[in-house]
Coordinates of C-alpha atoms and ligand atoms in Angstrom, one line a residue:
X25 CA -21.2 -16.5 -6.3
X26 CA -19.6 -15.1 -3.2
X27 CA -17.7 -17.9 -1.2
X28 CA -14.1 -18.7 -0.2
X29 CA -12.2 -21.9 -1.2
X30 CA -9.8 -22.8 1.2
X31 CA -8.1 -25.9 1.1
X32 CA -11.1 -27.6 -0.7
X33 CA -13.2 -26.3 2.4
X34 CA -15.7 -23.6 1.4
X35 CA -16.8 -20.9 3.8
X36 CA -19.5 -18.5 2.8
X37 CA -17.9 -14.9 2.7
X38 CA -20.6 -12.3 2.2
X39 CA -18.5 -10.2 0.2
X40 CA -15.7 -11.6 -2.0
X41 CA -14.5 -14.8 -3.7
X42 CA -10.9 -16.3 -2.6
X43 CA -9.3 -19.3 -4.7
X44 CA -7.1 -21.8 -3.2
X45 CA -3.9 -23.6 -4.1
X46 CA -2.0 -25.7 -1.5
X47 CA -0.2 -22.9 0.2
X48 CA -1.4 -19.6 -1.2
X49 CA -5.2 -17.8 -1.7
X50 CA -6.4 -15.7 -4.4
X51 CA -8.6 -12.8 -4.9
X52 CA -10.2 -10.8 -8.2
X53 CA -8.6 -7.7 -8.4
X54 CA -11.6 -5.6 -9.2
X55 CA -13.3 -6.0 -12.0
X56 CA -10.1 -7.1 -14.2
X57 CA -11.1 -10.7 -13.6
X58 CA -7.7 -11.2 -13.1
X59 CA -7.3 -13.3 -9.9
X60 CA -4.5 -12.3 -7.8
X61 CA -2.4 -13.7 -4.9
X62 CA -3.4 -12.2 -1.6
X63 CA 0.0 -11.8 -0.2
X64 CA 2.1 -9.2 -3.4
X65 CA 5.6 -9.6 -3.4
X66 CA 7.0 -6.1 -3.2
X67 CA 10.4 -5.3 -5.0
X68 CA 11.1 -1.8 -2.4
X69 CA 13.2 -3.7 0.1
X70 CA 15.3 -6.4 -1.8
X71 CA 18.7 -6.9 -0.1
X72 CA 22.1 -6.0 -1.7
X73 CA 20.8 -3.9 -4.7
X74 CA 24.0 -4.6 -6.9
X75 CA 24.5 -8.0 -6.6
X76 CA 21.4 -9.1 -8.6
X77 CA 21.6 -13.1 -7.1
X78 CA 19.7 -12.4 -3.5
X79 CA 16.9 -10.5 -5.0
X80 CA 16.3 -12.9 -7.6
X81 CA 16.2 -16.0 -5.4
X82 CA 13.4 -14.3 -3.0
X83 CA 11.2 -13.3 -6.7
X84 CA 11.9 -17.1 -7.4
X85 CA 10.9 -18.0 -3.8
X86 CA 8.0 -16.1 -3.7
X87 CA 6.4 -17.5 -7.1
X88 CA 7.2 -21.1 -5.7
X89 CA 4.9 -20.1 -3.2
X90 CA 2.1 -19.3 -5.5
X91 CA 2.3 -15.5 -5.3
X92 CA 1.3 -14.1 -8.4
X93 CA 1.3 -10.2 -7.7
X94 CA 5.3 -9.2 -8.5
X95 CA 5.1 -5.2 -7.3
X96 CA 8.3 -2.9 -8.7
X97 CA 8.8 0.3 -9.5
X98 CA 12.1 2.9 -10.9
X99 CA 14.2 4.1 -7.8
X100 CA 13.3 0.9 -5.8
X101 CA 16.6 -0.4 -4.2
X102 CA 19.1 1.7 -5.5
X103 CA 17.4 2.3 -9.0
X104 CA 18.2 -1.5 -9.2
X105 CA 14.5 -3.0 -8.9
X106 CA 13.0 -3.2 -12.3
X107 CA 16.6 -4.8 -13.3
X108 CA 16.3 -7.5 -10.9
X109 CA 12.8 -8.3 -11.8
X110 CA 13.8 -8.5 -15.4
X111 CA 16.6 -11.0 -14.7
X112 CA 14.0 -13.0 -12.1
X113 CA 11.2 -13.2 -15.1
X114 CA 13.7 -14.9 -17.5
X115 CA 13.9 -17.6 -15.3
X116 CA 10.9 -18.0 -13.3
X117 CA 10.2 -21.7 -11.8
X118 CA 6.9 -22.8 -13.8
X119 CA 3.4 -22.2 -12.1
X120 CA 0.0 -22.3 -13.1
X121 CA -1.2 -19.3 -12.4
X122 CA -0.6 -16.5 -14.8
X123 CA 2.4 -13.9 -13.3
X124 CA 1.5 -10.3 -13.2
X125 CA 3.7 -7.3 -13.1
X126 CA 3.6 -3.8 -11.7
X127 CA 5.3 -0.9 -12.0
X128 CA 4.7 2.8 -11.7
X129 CA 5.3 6.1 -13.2
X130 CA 5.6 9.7 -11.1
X131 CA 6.0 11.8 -14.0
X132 CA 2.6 14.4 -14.5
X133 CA 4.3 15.0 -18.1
X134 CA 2.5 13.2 -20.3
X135 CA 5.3 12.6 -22.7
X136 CA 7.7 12.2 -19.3
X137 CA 5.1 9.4 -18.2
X138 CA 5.2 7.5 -21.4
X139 CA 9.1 7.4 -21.5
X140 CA 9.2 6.5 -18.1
X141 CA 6.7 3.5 -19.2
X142 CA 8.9 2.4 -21.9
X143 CA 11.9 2.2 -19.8
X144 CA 10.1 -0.2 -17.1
X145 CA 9.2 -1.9 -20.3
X146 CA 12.9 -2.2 -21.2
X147 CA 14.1 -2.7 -18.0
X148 CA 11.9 -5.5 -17.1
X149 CA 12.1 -7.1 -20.7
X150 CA 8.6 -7.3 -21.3
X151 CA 5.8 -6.1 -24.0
X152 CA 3.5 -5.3 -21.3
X153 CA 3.2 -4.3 -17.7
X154 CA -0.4 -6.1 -16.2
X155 CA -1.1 -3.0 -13.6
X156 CA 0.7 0.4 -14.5
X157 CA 0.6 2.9 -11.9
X158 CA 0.4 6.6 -11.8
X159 CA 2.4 6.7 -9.1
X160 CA 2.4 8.8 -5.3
X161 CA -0.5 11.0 -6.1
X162 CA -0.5 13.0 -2.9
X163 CA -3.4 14.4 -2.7
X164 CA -6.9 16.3 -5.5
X165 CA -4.1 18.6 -6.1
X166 CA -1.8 16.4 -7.3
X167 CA -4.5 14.5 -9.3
X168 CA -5.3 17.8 -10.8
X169 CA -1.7 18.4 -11.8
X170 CA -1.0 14.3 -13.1
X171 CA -4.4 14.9 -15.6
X172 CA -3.4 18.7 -16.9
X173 CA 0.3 17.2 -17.6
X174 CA -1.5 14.6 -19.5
X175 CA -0.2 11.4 -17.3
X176 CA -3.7 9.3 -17.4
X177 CA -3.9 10.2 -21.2
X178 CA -0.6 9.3 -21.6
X179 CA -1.5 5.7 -19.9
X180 CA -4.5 5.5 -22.1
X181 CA -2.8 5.4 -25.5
X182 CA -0.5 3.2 -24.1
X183 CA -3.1 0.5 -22.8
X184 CA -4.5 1.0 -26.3
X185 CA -1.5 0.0 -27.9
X186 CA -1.5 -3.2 -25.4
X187 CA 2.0 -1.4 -23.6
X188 CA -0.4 -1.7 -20.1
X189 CA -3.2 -3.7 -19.0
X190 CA -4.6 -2.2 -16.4
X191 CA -4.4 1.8 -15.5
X192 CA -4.1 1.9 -11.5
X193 CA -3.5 4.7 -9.2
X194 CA -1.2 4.7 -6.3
X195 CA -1.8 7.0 -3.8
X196 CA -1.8 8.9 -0.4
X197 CA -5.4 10.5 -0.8
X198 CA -7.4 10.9 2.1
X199 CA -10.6 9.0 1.4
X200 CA -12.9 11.5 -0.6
X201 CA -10.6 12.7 -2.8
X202 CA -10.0 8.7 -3.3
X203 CA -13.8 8.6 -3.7
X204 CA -13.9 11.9 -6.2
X205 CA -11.4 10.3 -8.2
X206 CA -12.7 7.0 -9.1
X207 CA -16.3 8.1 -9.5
X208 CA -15.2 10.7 -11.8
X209 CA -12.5 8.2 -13.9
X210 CA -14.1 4.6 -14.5
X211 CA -10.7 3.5 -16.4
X212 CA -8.9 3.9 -13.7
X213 CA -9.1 -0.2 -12.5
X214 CA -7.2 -0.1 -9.6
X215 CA -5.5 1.4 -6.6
X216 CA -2.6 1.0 -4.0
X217 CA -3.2 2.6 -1.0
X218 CA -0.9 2.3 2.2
X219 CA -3.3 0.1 4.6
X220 CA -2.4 -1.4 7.6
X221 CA -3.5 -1.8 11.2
X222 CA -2.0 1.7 12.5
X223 CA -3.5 4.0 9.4
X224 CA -6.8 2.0 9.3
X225 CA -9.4 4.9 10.7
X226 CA -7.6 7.4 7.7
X227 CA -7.5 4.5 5.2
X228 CA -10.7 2.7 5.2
X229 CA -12.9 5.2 3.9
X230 CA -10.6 5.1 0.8
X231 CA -10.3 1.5 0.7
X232 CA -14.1 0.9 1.2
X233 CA -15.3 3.4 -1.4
X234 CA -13.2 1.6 -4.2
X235 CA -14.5 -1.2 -3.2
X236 CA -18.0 -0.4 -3.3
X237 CA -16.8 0.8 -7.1
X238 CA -15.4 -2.5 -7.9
X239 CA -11.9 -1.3 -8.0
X240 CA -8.7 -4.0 -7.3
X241 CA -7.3 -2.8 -3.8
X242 CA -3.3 -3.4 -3.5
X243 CA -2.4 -2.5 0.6
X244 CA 1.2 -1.5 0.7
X245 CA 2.7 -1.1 4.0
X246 CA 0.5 -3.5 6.0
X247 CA 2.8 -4.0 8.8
X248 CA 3.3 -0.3 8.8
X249 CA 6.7 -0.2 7.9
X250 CA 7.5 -2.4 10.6
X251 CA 6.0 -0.6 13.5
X252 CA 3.9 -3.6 14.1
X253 CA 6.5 -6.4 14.2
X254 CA 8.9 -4.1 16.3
X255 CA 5.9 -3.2 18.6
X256 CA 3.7 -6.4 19.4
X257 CA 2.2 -5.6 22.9
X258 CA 0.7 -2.7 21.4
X259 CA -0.9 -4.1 18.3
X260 CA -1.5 -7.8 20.3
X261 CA -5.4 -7.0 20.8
X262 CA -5.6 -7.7 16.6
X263 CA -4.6 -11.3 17.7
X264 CA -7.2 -13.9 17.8
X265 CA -6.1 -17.5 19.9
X266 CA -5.1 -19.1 17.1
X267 CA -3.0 -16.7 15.8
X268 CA 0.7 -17.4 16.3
X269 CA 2.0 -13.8 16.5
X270 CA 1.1 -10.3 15.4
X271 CA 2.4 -10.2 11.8
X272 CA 0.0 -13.0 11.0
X273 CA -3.0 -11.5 12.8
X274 CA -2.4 -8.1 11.1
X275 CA -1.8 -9.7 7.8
X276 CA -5.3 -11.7 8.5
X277 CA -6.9 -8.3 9.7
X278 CA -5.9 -7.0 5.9
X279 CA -6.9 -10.1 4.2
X280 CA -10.3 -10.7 6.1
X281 CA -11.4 -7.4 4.7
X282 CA -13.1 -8.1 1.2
X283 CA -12.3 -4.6 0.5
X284 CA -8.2 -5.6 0.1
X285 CA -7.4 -7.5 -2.6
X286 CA -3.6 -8.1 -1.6
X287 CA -1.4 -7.2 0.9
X288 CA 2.0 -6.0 -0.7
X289 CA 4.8 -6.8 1.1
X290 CA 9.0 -6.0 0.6
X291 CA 10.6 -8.8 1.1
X292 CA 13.7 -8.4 2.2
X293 CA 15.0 -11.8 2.5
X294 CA 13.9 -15.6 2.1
X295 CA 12.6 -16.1 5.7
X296 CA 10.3 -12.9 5.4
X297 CA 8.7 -14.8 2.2
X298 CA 8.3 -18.1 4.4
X299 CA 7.1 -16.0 6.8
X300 CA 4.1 -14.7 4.8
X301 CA 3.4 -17.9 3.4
X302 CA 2.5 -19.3 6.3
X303 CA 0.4 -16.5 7.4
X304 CA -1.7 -17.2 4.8
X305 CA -1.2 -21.2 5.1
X306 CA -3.6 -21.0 7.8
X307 CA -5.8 -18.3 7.0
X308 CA -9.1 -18.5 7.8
X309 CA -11.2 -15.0 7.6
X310 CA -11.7 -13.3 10.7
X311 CA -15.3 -13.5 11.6
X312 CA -17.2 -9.9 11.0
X313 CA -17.8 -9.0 14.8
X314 CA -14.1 -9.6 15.5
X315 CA -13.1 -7.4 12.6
X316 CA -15.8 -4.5 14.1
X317 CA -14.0 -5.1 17.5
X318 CA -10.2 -4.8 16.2
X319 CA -11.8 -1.9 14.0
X320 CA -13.0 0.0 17.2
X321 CA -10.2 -0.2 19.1
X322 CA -8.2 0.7 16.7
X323 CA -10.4 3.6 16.2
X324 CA -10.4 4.4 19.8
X325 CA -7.4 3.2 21.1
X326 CA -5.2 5.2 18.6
X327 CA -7.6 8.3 18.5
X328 CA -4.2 10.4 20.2
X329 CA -2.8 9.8 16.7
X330 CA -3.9 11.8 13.4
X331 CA -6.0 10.4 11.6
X332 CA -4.7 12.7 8.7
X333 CA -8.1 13.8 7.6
X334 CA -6.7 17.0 6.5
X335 CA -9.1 19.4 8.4
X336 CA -6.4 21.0 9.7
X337 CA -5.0 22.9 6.4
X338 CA -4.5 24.8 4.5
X339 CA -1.6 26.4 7.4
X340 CA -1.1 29.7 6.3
X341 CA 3.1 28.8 7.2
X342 CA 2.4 26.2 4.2
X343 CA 3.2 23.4 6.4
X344 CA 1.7 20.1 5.7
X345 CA 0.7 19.2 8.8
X346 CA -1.2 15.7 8.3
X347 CA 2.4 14.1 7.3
X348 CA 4.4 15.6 10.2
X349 CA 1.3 14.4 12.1
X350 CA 1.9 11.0 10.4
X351 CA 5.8 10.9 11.3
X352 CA 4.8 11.8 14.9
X353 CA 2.1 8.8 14.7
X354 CA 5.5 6.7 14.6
X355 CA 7.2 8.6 17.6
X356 CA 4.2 7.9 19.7
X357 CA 4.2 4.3 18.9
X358 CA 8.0 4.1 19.9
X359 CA 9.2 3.8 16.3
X360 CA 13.2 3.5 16.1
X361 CA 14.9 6.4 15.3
X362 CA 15.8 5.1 11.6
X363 CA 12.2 3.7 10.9
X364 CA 11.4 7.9 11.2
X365 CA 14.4 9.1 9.5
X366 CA 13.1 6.9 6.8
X367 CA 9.5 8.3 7.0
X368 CA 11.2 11.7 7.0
X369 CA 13.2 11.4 4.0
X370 CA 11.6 8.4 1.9
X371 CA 8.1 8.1 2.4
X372 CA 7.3 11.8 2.9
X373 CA 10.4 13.7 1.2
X374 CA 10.3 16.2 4.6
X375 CA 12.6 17.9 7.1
X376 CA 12.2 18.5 10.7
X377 CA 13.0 22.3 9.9
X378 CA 9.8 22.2 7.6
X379 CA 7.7 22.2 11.4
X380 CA 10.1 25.3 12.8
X381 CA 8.3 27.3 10.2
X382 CA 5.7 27.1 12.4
X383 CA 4.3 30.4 14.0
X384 CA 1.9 29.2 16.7
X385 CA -1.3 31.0 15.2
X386 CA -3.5 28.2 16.7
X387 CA -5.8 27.8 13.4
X388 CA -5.1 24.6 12.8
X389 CA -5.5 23.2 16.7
X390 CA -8.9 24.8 16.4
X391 CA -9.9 22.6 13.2
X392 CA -8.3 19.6 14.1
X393 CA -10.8 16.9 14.6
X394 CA -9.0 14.6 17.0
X395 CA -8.5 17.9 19.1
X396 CA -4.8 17.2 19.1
X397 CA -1.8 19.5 20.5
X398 CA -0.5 20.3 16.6
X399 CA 1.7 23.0 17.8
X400 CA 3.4 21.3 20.9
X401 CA 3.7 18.8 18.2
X402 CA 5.3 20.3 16.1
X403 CA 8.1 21.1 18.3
X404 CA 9.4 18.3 19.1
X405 CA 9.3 16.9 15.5
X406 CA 11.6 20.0 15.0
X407 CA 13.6 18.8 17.3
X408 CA 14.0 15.5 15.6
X409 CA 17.9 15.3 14.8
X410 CA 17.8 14.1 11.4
Ligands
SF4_240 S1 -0.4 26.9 14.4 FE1 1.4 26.5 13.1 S2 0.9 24.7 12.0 FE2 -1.0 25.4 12.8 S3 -1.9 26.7 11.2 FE3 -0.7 28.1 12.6 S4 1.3 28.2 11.6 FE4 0.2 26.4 10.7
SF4_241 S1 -7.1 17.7 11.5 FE1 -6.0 16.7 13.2 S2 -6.3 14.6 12.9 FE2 -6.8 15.6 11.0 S3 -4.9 15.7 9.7 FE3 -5.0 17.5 10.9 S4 -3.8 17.1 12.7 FE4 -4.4 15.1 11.8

């Protein structure tokens, strides 16, 4: 059965089955058959880490609002995260839908990754955490490295011994090695992939290819950090008439897709979370030739920006060009000076000194499938004064 309820209306969707409460939609996450809010609520961004009472009341705000998904992780806001979820779950406002947690682990170590499991665990005072993530996979490499340090068998015993419910990846893959990964590792149930309107030509093939493998797709970052919120005009062609405003049209753009299951958002404060409610309030999927018309442009519009296909490596300098390609994405849309110090020093753990290493050999301009100036590039993100 493939249809969407919405608000006791149903509307045939080729692809995917929503479920509707009063103000909030639901989608299966893969083949879990657990259903899951379509807006996550993200625990990166919750305000005033120490003082436990602000974060709470937005958890509390968000599960009044039907959102099921509750997204966390060790290091989030000031370590503080998993802490504040654990104090939100003991006193969660009643709702009928089942509440599911996530967390995530970094550590390749296999005995690292289980420790770091049973501290969420402990932190978060619960027997079991619904979606555990290996966390940040960068790229096969990195994949490689997480399965010879034992993390996925690590995450095996523990689903086993009912410590996880569902083994999920979160990564930065480009979209084969997504592909490669999932064909090759059926217990891996789920991903969470950065996915918004700016990354979408990079993203999609990832996003599409676990979907055609029945995997549960989590998009973090669908308002790109930002960017798109802070740069309307550019990003206004997403809109359709009835779309109040940007935000909701590039939530709606992630939602229509039957390849997302959720779009995880930080909330950072109570009016973000009405914010997103409402998005979703009056969601109705974007008909299929708008989403191929936003998906062109997007495709052609933004085709000065790296795609981060990776064609460009390896650098014989060693620099990883795709992500300084990435943080220069944001300088071309106008991206505030502190939303690419944090893309710098948070997202991608780089320096602007990293690009000075480079010696103008010209090998990767001459791979570079969007034909893009790498070196002049370059420059000027070493000029970034970080
Ligand atoms: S031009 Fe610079 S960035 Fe490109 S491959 Fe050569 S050293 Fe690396
Ligand atoms: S080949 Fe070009 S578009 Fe692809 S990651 Fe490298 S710089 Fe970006």
């Amino acid at each position: 059965m493939t249809c969407l309820y919405l608000f006791n209306r149903t509307i045939v969707n080729p692809e995917d089955i929503f479920f509707a409460e009063p103000t909030m939609l639901y989608k299966e996450y893969g083949s879990t058959g657990k259903r899951i809010s379509v807006i996550g609520c993200g625990g990166m961004r919750l305000p005033t880490p120490h003082d436990h009472a602000a974060g709470i009341a937005i958890l509390h705000a968000a599960r009044r609002a039907g959102i099921n998904y509750f997204d966390t992780a060790p290091f989030y806001c000031d370590d503080q995260s998993e802490a504040i979820f654990g104090e939100a779950l003991r006193t969660m406002p009643p709702s009928p839908h089942p509440l599911y947690l996530s967390s995530k682990c970094s550590h390749a170590n296999g005995a690292d990754f289980r420790r770091g499991l049973e501290k969420s665990l402990r932190r978060l005072g619960v027997p079991r955490i619904d979606f555990f993530h290996i966390w940040c996979v960068m790229d096969a490499a990195d994949w490689q490295a997480r399965l010879r340090g034992g993390a996925l068998r690590a995450a095996l015993r523990a689903k086993e011994e009912g410590l996880i419910g569902h083994i999920c990846v979160s990564a930065h893959m480009s979209g084969p090695e997504i592909e490669d990964m999932i064909r090759q590792h059926p217990e891996i149930e789920g991903l969470t992939l950065g996915s918004n309107a700016i990354n979408f030509p990079y993203r999609q093939q990832g996003v599409t290819a676990a979907h055609r493998h029945h995997r549960g797709v989590v998009a973090m970052n669908p308002l790109g950090g930002g960017i798109i919120p802070q740069h309307p005009a550019a990003f206004d062609f997403i809109r359709s008439p009835d779309d109040p405003d940007v935000v909701t049209a590039a939530l709606r753009f992630l939602i229509s897709d039957p390849a997302i299951t959720s779009a995880l958002i930080g909330f950072h404060s109570l009016e973000e979370v009405a914010a997103a409610v409402r998005a979703v309030e009056q969601f109705a999927p974007y008909p299929p030739t708008h989403l191929d018309a936003i998906r062109r442009r997007l495709t052609s519009d933004f085709n000065e920006m790296c795609t981060g296909c990776g064609y460009c490596l390896p650098c014989p300098a060693g620099i990883p060009i795709p992500r300084l390609m990435d943080i220069h994405n944001l300088m071309q849309l106008g991206a505030t000076d502190r939303a690419i110090h944090d893309r710098f020093q948070n997202h991608w753990e780089l320096t602007p000194a990293q690009a000075a290493d480079c010696t103008a050999c010209g090998q990767c301009e001459s791979r570079c499938t969007q034909h893009l100036p790498i070196i002049q590039r370059l420059k000027k993100i070493a000029a970034f004064p970080l």
